[in-house]
């Protein structure tokens, strides 16, 4: 324990924002390249996040978030109800809802049968087996997506599949060519997942968001990028509900 002379050290309480009858923790992130304050609600609705330039103080960030309490309240109202993985519930897979059917005599590996996800094994670990199956499916599908778009780009070298559990972004491409895709996209429609993969593959040719990048993305992706982006903006938070 650390001490100050003659008294206990006082710790600065973590900042919180009042939104209606709720008090939410404020998560502040300083970004060297940021030019303005940006505000968002955590996907599960349980935290307020502010990104800001280095020169902005935490006090200003709190004031910024507090001044937009009405906007935050509207965002909270849009957060889907929590999803429990249990027999009789549903889980999203490739854009459609599958009814969870638990059968102790069935195989432990989940199987899609028509509009059902049939799972065996111990009931108490049903959610864990479902999550692991979804991640394995994400790895398989994203590997195919990466190979497809790298071929369209004319690249013989295909990055290894790297799944992300990020809470802020759907995909990323590092300067060394490493591509990470959020595994939760396996629950989204195929076109939405593939649009994110195509976006990151386009960064292998243009490591920016220049007009050349957007032309490359339009050439790579077979569908509508705008439609996929609108789906993610509207429905993306729901992908965090079953497993956080």
PDB file of C-alpha atoms in Angstrom:
ATOM      1  CA  UNK A   1       0.000   0.000   0.000  1.00  0.00           C
ATOM      2  CA  UNK A   2       1.248   3.491  -0.829  1.00  0.00           C
ATOM      3  CA  UNK A   3       1.129   6.224   1.794  1.00  0.00           C
ATOM      4  CA  UNK A   4       1.255   9.993   1.897  1.00  0.00           C
ATOM      5  CA  UNK A   5       2.730  11.639   5.008  1.00  0.00           C
ATOM      6  CA  UNK A   6       0.191  11.359   7.826  1.00  0.00           C
ATOM      7  CA  UNK A   7      -2.743  10.180   5.706  1.00  0.00           C
ATOM      8  CA  UNK A   8      -3.887   7.651   3.156  1.00  0.00           C
ATOM      9  CA  UNK A   9      -3.402   8.522  -0.502  1.00  0.00           C
ATOM     10  CA  UNK A  10      -6.680   9.602  -2.077  1.00  0.00           C
ATOM     11  CA  UNK A  11      -7.448   7.993  -5.374  1.00  0.00           C
ATOM     12  CA  UNK A  12      -9.235   9.948  -8.081  1.00  0.00           C
ATOM     13  CA  UNK A  13     -12.587   8.286  -8.714  1.00  0.00           C
ATOM     14  CA  UNK A  14     -13.178   6.954 -12.200  1.00  0.00           C
ATOM     15  CA  UNK A  15     -15.328   9.332 -14.282  1.00  0.00           C
ATOM     16  CA  UNK A  16     -18.983   8.482 -14.862  1.00  0.00           C
ATOM     17  CA  UNK A  17     -21.746   9.953 -17.008  1.00  0.00           C
ATOM     18  CA  UNK A  18     -25.373  10.149 -15.908  1.00  0.00           C
ATOM     19  CA  UNK A  19     -27.776   9.177 -18.684  1.00  0.00           C
ATOM     20  CA  UNK A  20     -31.367   9.321 -17.486  1.00  0.00           C
ATOM     21  CA  UNK A  21     -31.568   7.085 -14.437  1.00  0.00           C
ATOM     22  CA  UNK A  22     -28.340   5.252 -15.290  1.00  0.00           C
ATOM     23  CA  UNK A  23     -24.754   6.105 -14.335  1.00  0.00           C
ATOM     24  CA  UNK A  24     -22.266   4.748 -16.870  1.00  0.00           C
ATOM     25  CA  UNK A  25     -18.463   4.583 -16.631  1.00  0.00           C
ATOM     26  CA  UNK A  26     -16.599   6.854 -19.024  1.00  0.00           C
ATOM     27  CA  UNK A  27     -13.757   5.222 -20.957  1.00  0.00           C
ATOM     28  CA  UNK A  28     -11.342   7.801 -22.363  1.00  0.00           C
ATOM     29  CA  UNK A  29      -8.824   7.015 -25.086  1.00  0.00           C
ATOM     30  CA  UNK A  30      -6.229   9.505 -26.313  1.00  0.00           C
ATOM     31  CA  UNK A  31      -5.192   9.184 -29.943  1.00  0.00           C
ATOM     32  CA  UNK A  32      -2.179  11.002 -31.358  1.00  0.00           C
ATOM     33  CA  UNK A  33      -3.823  11.315 -34.790  1.00  0.00           C
ATOM     34  CA  UNK A  34      -7.243  12.453 -33.521  1.00  0.00           C
ATOM     35  CA  UNK A  35      -8.315  16.005 -34.358  1.00  0.00           C
ATOM     36  CA  UNK A  36     -11.589  16.125 -32.466  1.00  0.00           C
ATOM     37  CA  UNK A  37     -13.574  14.435 -29.744  1.00  0.00           C
ATOM     38  CA  UNK A  38     -15.709  11.473 -30.781  1.00  0.00           C
ATOM     39  CA  UNK A  39     -18.344   9.788 -28.659  1.00  0.00           C
ATOM     40  CA  UNK A  40     -19.845   6.311 -28.769  1.00  0.00           C
ATOM     41  CA  UNK A  41     -21.725   3.879 -26.600  1.00  0.00           C
ATOM     42  CA  UNK A  42     -20.251   0.459 -25.852  1.00  0.00           C
ATOM     43  CA  UNK A  43     -22.037  -2.267 -27.854  1.00  0.00           C
ATOM     44  CA  UNK A  44     -23.665  -3.662 -24.710  1.00  0.00           C
ATOM     45  CA  UNK A  45     -24.767  -0.186 -23.569  1.00  0.00           C
ATOM     46  CA  UNK A  46     -22.838  -0.403 -20.301  1.00  0.00           C
ATOM     47  CA  UNK A  47     -20.139   2.234 -20.899  1.00  0.00           C
ATOM     48  CA  UNK A  48     -19.571   5.557 -22.656  1.00  0.00           C
ATOM     49  CA  UNK A  49     -16.429   5.877 -24.765  1.00  0.00           C
ATOM     50  CA  UNK A  50     -14.668   9.059 -25.814  1.00  0.00           C
ATOM     51  CA  UNK A  51     -11.701   9.229 -28.183  1.00  0.00           C
ATOM     52  CA  UNK A  52      -9.801  12.511 -28.163  1.00  0.00           C
ATOM     53  CA  UNK A  53      -6.591  14.264 -29.215  1.00  0.00           C
ATOM     54  CA  UNK A  54      -3.621  14.314 -26.850  1.00  0.00           C
ATOM     55  CA  UNK A  55      -4.127  17.961 -26.008  1.00  0.00           C
ATOM     56  CA  UNK A  56      -7.693  17.546 -24.685  1.00  0.00           C
ATOM     57  CA  UNK A  57      -8.094  17.054 -20.920  1.00  0.00           C
ATOM     58  CA  UNK A  58     -10.113  14.339 -19.227  1.00  0.00           C
ATOM     59  CA  UNK A  59     -12.286  17.076 -17.717  1.00  0.00           C
ATOM     60  CA  UNK A  60     -13.191  18.298 -21.215  1.00  0.00           C
ATOM     61  CA  UNK A  61     -13.960  14.743 -22.282  1.00  0.00           C
ATOM     62  CA  UNK A  62     -16.356  14.331 -19.369  1.00  0.00           C
ATOM     63  CA  UNK A  63     -18.071  17.631 -20.151  1.00  0.00           C
ATOM     64  CA  UNK A  64     -18.352  16.608 -23.797  1.00  0.00           C
ATOM     65  CA  UNK A  65     -20.003  13.294 -22.909  1.00  0.00           C
ATOM     66  CA  UNK A  66     -22.305  14.860 -20.325  1.00  0.00           C
ATOM     67  CA  UNK A  67     -23.523  17.471 -22.803  1.00  0.00           C
ATOM     68  CA  UNK A  68     -24.694  14.690 -25.105  1.00  0.00           C
ATOM     69  CA  UNK A  69     -26.705  12.725 -22.562  1.00  0.00           C
ATOM     70  CA  UNK A  70     -29.843  12.918 -24.732  1.00  0.00           C
ATOM     71  CA  UNK A  71     -27.997  11.391 -27.696  1.00  0.00           C
ATOM     72  CA  UNK A  72     -26.610   8.656 -25.439  1.00  0.00           C
ATOM     73  CA  UNK A  73     -30.096   7.925 -24.103  1.00  0.00           C
ATOM     74  CA  UNK A  74     -31.336   7.437 -27.667  1.00  0.00           C
ATOM     75  CA  UNK A  75     -28.457   5.052 -28.365  1.00  0.00           C
ATOM     76  CA  UNK A  76     -29.171   3.069 -25.188  1.00  0.00           C
ATOM     77  CA  UNK A  77     -32.789   2.676 -26.278  1.00  0.00           C
ATOM     78  CA  UNK A  78     -31.535   0.979 -29.454  1.00  0.00           C
ATOM     79  CA  UNK A  79     -29.360  -1.593 -27.658  1.00  0.00           C
ATOM     80  CA  UNK A  80     -30.924  -5.037 -28.162  1.00  0.00           C
ATOM     81  CA  UNK A  81     -31.966  -7.070 -25.150  1.00  0.00           C
ATOM     82  CA  UNK A  82     -29.352  -9.497 -23.851  1.00  0.00           C
ATOM     83  CA  UNK A  83     -29.434 -12.962 -25.424  1.00  0.00           C
ATOM     84  CA  UNK A  84     -29.117 -16.079 -23.276  1.00  0.00           C
ATOM     85  CA  UNK A  85     -27.719 -19.201 -24.907  1.00  0.00           C
ATOM     86  CA  UNK A  86     -30.075 -21.905 -23.699  1.00  0.00           C
ATOM     87  CA  UNK A  87     -32.404 -24.560 -25.115  1.00  0.00           C
ATOM     88  CA  UNK A  88     -35.272 -22.890 -26.944  1.00  0.00           C
ATOM     89  CA  UNK A  89     -33.376 -19.631 -27.491  1.00  0.00           C
ATOM     90  CA  UNK A  90     -31.969 -18.578 -30.846  1.00  0.00           C
ATOM     91  CA  UNK A  91     -28.492 -17.686 -32.044  1.00  0.00           C
ATOM     92  CA  UNK A  92     -27.603 -15.838 -35.239  1.00  0.00           C
ATOM     93  CA  UNK A  93     -25.495 -17.648 -37.823  1.00  0.00           C
ATOM     94  CA  UNK A  94     -24.686 -16.168 -41.230  1.00  0.00           C
ATOM     95  CA  UNK A  95     -27.608 -13.770 -41.006  1.00  0.00           C
ATOM     96  CA  UNK A  96     -30.350 -16.134 -39.892  1.00  0.00           C
ATOM     97  CA  UNK A  97     -31.621 -17.165 -36.486  1.00  0.00           C
ATOM     98  CA  UNK A  98     -31.165 -20.794 -35.515  1.00  0.00           C
ATOM     99  CA  UNK A  99     -33.258 -22.313 -32.735  1.00  0.00           C
ATOM    100  CA  UNK A 100     -31.024 -23.957 -30.141  1.00  0.00           C
ATOM    101  CA  UNK A 101     -32.044 -27.570 -29.620  1.00  0.00           C
ATOM    102  CA  UNK A 102     -30.223 -29.368 -26.830  1.00  0.00           C
ATOM    103  CA  UNK A 103     -30.191 -33.157 -26.822  1.00  0.00           C
ATOM    104  CA  UNK A 104     -27.953 -34.923 -24.347  1.00  0.00           C
ATOM    105  CA  UNK A 105     -27.610 -37.838 -26.778  1.00  0.00           C
ATOM    106  CA  UNK A 106     -26.514 -35.681 -29.715  1.00  0.00           C
ATOM    107  CA  UNK A 107     -22.885 -34.994 -30.575  1.00  0.00           C
ATOM    108  CA  UNK A 108     -21.057 -32.327 -28.635  1.00  0.00           C
ATOM    109  CA  UNK A 109     -20.190 -30.527 -31.848  1.00  0.00           C
ATOM    110  CA  UNK A 110     -23.148 -28.362 -32.892  1.00  0.00           C
ATOM    111  CA  UNK A 111     -24.841 -29.268 -36.145  1.00  0.00           C
ATOM    112  CA  UNK A 112     -27.085 -27.064 -38.293  1.00  0.00           C
ATOM    113  CA  UNK A 113     -30.198 -29.002 -39.254  1.00  0.00           C
ATOM    114  CA  UNK A 114     -32.620 -26.873 -41.264  1.00  0.00           C
ATOM    115  CA  UNK A 115     -33.394 -23.918 -38.971  1.00  0.00           C
ATOM    116  CA  UNK A 116     -32.051 -25.562 -35.805  1.00  0.00           C
ATOM    117  CA  UNK A 117     -28.677 -25.762 -34.080  1.00  0.00           C
ATOM    118  CA  UNK A 118     -28.601 -29.206 -32.486  1.00  0.00           C
ATOM    119  CA  UNK A 119     -26.113 -29.567 -29.630  1.00  0.00           C
ATOM    120  CA  UNK A 120     -25.371 -32.404 -27.234  1.00  0.00           C
ATOM    121  CA  UNK A 121     -23.051 -32.760 -24.259  1.00  0.00           C
ATOM    122  CA  UNK A 122     -23.471 -31.333 -20.739  1.00  0.00           C
ATOM    123  CA  UNK A 123     -26.128 -28.640 -20.527  1.00  0.00           C
ATOM    124  CA  UNK A 124     -24.049 -26.441 -18.210  1.00  0.00           C
ATOM    125  CA  UNK A 125     -21.455 -25.783 -20.941  1.00  0.00           C
ATOM    126  CA  UNK A 126     -23.911 -25.190 -23.762  1.00  0.00           C
ATOM    127  CA  UNK A 127     -22.959 -21.529 -24.223  1.00  0.00           C
ATOM    128  CA  UNK A 128     -19.235 -22.317 -24.324  1.00  0.00           C
ATOM    129  CA  UNK A 129     -19.625 -25.028 -26.955  1.00  0.00           C
ATOM    130  CA  UNK A 130     -21.819 -22.746 -29.048  1.00  0.00           C
ATOM    131  CA  UNK A 131     -19.268 -19.924 -28.901  1.00  0.00           C
ATOM    132  CA  UNK A 132     -16.386 -22.241 -29.815  1.00  0.00           C
ATOM    133  CA  UNK A 133     -18.343 -23.617 -32.769  1.00  0.00           C
ATOM    134  CA  UNK A 134     -19.134 -20.119 -34.015  1.00  0.00           C
ATOM    135  CA  UNK A 135     -15.464 -19.122 -33.774  1.00  0.00           C
ATOM    136  CA  UNK A 136     -14.432 -22.235 -35.701  1.00  0.00           C
ATOM    137  CA  UNK A 137     -17.009 -21.420 -38.371  1.00  0.00           C
ATOM    138  CA  UNK A 138     -15.744 -17.836 -38.475  1.00  0.00           C
ATOM    139  CA  UNK A 139     -12.189 -19.067 -38.984  1.00  0.00           C
ATOM    140  CA  UNK A 140     -13.279 -21.368 -41.827  1.00  0.00           C
ATOM    141  CA  UNK A 141     -15.413 -18.787 -43.619  1.00  0.00           C
ATOM    142  CA  UNK A 142     -12.954 -15.918 -43.219  1.00  0.00           C
ATOM    143  CA  UNK A 143     -10.099 -18.084 -44.521  1.00  0.00           C
ATOM    144  CA  UNK A 144     -12.132 -18.686 -47.684  1.00  0.00           C
ATOM    145  CA  UNK A 145     -12.968 -14.966 -47.926  1.00  0.00           C
ATOM    146  CA  UNK A 146      -9.318 -13.970 -47.566  1.00  0.00           C
ATOM    147  CA  UNK A 147      -8.197 -16.416 -50.241  1.00  0.00           C
ATOM    148  CA  UNK A 148     -10.922 -15.192 -52.583  1.00  0.00           C
ATOM    149  CA  UNK A 149     -10.159 -11.482 -52.250  1.00  0.00           C
ATOM    150  CA  UNK A 150      -6.393 -11.908 -52.282  1.00  0.00           C
ATOM    151  CA  UNK A 151      -6.781 -13.808 -55.561  1.00  0.00           C
ATOM    152  CA  UNK A 152      -8.918 -10.998 -56.966  1.00  0.00           C
ATOM    153  CA  UNK A 153      -6.217  -8.554 -55.875  1.00  0.00           C
ATOM    154  CA  UNK A 154      -3.593 -10.653 -57.647  1.00  0.00           C
ATOM    155  CA  UNK A 155      -1.729 -11.632 -54.476  1.00  0.00           C
ATOM    156  CA  UNK A 156      -0.371 -15.155 -54.217  1.00  0.00           C
ATOM    157  CA  UNK A 157       0.434 -14.753 -50.519  1.00  0.00           C
ATOM    158  CA  UNK A 158      -2.671 -15.024 -48.336  1.00  0.00           C
ATOM    159  CA  UNK A 159      -2.420 -13.852 -44.717  1.00  0.00           C
ATOM    160  CA  UNK A 160      -3.169 -16.417 -42.045  1.00  0.00           C
ATOM    161  CA  UNK A 161      -6.591 -16.133 -40.488  1.00  0.00           C
ATOM    162  CA  UNK A 162      -6.447 -14.002 -37.350  1.00  0.00           C
ATOM    163  CA  UNK A 163      -9.682 -13.652 -35.405  1.00  0.00           C
ATOM    164  CA  UNK A 164     -10.280 -10.523 -33.377  1.00  0.00           C
ATOM    165  CA  UNK A 165     -12.297 -10.107 -30.199  1.00  0.00           C
ATOM    166  CA  UNK A 166     -12.133  -6.324 -30.392  1.00  0.00           C
ATOM    167  CA  UNK A 167     -14.970  -4.284 -28.932  1.00  0.00           C
ATOM    168  CA  UNK A 168     -14.345  -1.262 -31.150  1.00  0.00           C
ATOM    169  CA  UNK A 169     -13.790  -2.446 -34.697  1.00  0.00           C
ATOM    170  CA  UNK A 170     -14.799  -5.162 -37.136  1.00  0.00           C
ATOM    171  CA  UNK A 171     -11.474  -5.579 -38.890  1.00  0.00           C
ATOM    172  CA  UNK A 172      -7.933  -4.270 -39.093  1.00  0.00           C
ATOM    173  CA  UNK A 173      -4.882  -4.489 -41.335  1.00  0.00           C
ATOM    174  CA  UNK A 174      -1.474  -3.885 -39.776  1.00  0.00           C
ATOM    175  CA  UNK A 175       1.496  -2.377 -41.571  1.00  0.00           C
ATOM    176  CA  UNK A 176       3.077  -5.841 -41.790  1.00  0.00           C
ATOM    177  CA  UNK A 177       0.032  -7.181 -43.668  1.00  0.00           C
ATOM    178  CA  UNK A 178      -1.562  -8.973 -40.729  1.00  0.00           C
ATOM    179  CA  UNK A 179      -5.331  -8.942 -41.120  1.00  0.00           C
ATOM    180  CA  UNK A 180      -7.672  -9.445 -38.182  1.00  0.00           C
ATOM    181  CA  UNK A 181     -11.418  -9.920 -38.512  1.00  0.00           C
ATOM    182  CA  UNK A 182     -13.912  -9.851 -35.651  1.00  0.00           C
ATOM    183  CA  UNK A 183     -15.202 -13.402 -35.156  1.00  0.00           C
ATOM    184  CA  UNK A 184     -18.708 -12.108 -34.343  1.00  0.00           C
ATOM    185  CA  UNK A 185     -19.190 -11.374 -38.034  1.00  0.00           C
ATOM    186  CA  UNK A 186     -19.992 -15.073 -38.487  1.00  0.00           C
ATOM    187  CA  UNK A 187     -23.394 -14.132 -37.066  1.00  0.00           C
ATOM    188  CA  UNK A 188     -23.933 -11.422 -39.707  1.00  0.00           C
ATOM    189  CA  UNK A 189     -25.136 -12.010 -43.271  1.00  0.00           C
ATOM    190  CA  UNK A 190     -22.412 -13.346 -45.549  1.00  0.00           C
ATOM    191  CA  UNK A 191     -22.270 -10.147 -47.592  1.00  0.00           C
ATOM    192  CA  UNK A 192     -21.613  -8.080 -44.464  1.00  0.00           C
ATOM    193  CA  UNK A 193     -18.759 -10.315 -43.291  1.00  0.00           C
ATOM    194  CA  UNK A 194     -17.259 -10.448 -46.768  1.00  0.00           C
ATOM    195  CA  UNK A 195     -17.405  -6.656 -47.116  1.00  0.00           C
ATOM    196  CA  UNK A 196     -15.228  -6.303 -44.006  1.00  0.00           C
ATOM    197  CA  UNK A 197     -12.727  -8.874 -45.287  1.00  0.00           C
ATOM    198  CA  UNK A 198     -12.614  -7.178 -48.693  1.00  0.00           C
ATOM    199  CA  UNK A 199     -12.049  -3.813 -46.979  1.00  0.00           C
ATOM    200  CA  UNK A 200      -9.006  -5.114 -45.108  1.00  0.00           C
ATOM    201  CA  UNK A 201      -7.613  -6.899 -48.177  1.00  0.00           C
ATOM    202  CA  UNK A 202      -7.885  -3.625 -50.107  1.00  0.00           C
ATOM    203  CA  UNK A 203      -5.578  -2.124 -47.465  1.00  0.00           C
ATOM    204  CA  UNK A 204      -2.873  -4.522 -48.635  1.00  0.00           C
ATOM    205  CA  UNK A 205      -2.763  -2.427 -51.797  1.00  0.00           C
ATOM    206  CA  UNK A 206      -3.602   0.988 -50.309  1.00  0.00           C
ATOM    207  CA  UNK A 207      -2.773   1.522 -46.652  1.00  0.00           C
ATOM    208  CA  UNK A 208      -5.118   4.495 -46.346  1.00  0.00           C
ATOM    209  CA  UNK A 209      -8.676   5.547 -47.218  1.00  0.00           C
ATOM    210  CA  UNK A 210      -7.777   7.428 -50.361  1.00  0.00           C
ATOM    211  CA  UNK A 211      -9.888   7.469 -53.544  1.00  0.00           C
ATOM    212  CA  UNK A 212      -7.567   4.759 -54.896  1.00  0.00           C
ATOM    213  CA  UNK A 213      -8.409   2.573 -51.895  1.00  0.00           C
ATOM    214  CA  UNK A 214     -12.147   2.998 -52.413  1.00  0.00           C
ATOM    215  CA  UNK A 215     -11.816   2.183 -56.115  1.00  0.00           C
ATOM    216  CA  UNK A 216      -9.877  -0.949 -55.215  1.00  0.00           C
ATOM    217  CA  UNK A 217     -12.531  -1.977 -52.676  1.00  0.00           C
ATOM    218  CA  UNK A 218     -15.315  -1.411 -55.200  1.00  0.00           C
ATOM    219  CA  UNK A 219     -13.468  -3.670 -57.659  1.00  0.00           C
ATOM    220  CA  UNK A 220     -12.887  -6.384 -55.063  1.00  0.00           C
ATOM    221  CA  UNK A 221     -16.281  -6.594 -53.388  1.00  0.00           C
ATOM    222  CA  UNK A 222     -19.143  -8.023 -55.397  1.00  0.00           C
ATOM    223  CA  UNK A 223     -21.925  -6.399 -53.386  1.00  0.00           C
ATOM    224  CA  UNK A 224     -22.768  -2.953 -52.053  1.00  0.00           C
ATOM    225  CA  UNK A 225     -20.295  -1.636 -49.487  1.00  0.00           C
ATOM    226  CA  UNK A 226     -22.769   1.064 -48.447  1.00  0.00           C
ATOM    227  CA  UNK A 227     -25.494  -1.500 -47.780  1.00  0.00           C
ATOM    228  CA  UNK A 228     -23.128  -3.624 -45.694  1.00  0.00           C
ATOM    229  CA  UNK A 229     -21.966  -0.575 -43.736  1.00  0.00           C
ATOM    230  CA  UNK A 230     -25.557   0.447 -43.037  1.00  0.00           C
ATOM    231  CA  UNK A 231     -26.299  -3.054 -41.723  1.00  0.00           C
ATOM    232  CA  UNK A 232     -23.310  -2.888 -39.381  1.00  0.00           C
ATOM    233  CA  UNK A 233     -24.279   0.542 -38.115  1.00  0.00           C
ATOM    234  CA  UNK A 234     -27.861  -0.543 -37.473  1.00  0.00           C
ATOM    235  CA  UNK A 235     -27.492  -4.199 -36.463  1.00  0.00           C
ATOM    236  CA  UNK A 236     -23.838  -4.507 -35.468  1.00  0.00           C
ATOM    237  CA  UNK A 237     -24.428  -4.003 -31.713  1.00  0.00           C
ATOM    238  CA  UNK A 238     -26.696  -7.059 -31.682  1.00  0.00           C
ATOM    239  CA  UNK A 239     -23.699  -9.262 -32.527  1.00  0.00           C
ATOM    240  CA  UNK A 240     -22.260  -8.559 -29.072  1.00  0.00           C
ATOM    241  CA  UNK A 241     -25.358  -9.568 -27.134  1.00  0.00           C
ATOM    242  CA  UNK A 242     -24.942 -13.370 -26.874  1.00  0.00           C
ATOM    243  CA  UNK A 243     -21.276 -13.547 -25.862  1.00  0.00           C
ATOM    244  CA  UNK A 244     -20.217  -9.978 -25.023  1.00  0.00           C
TER     245      UNK A 244
END
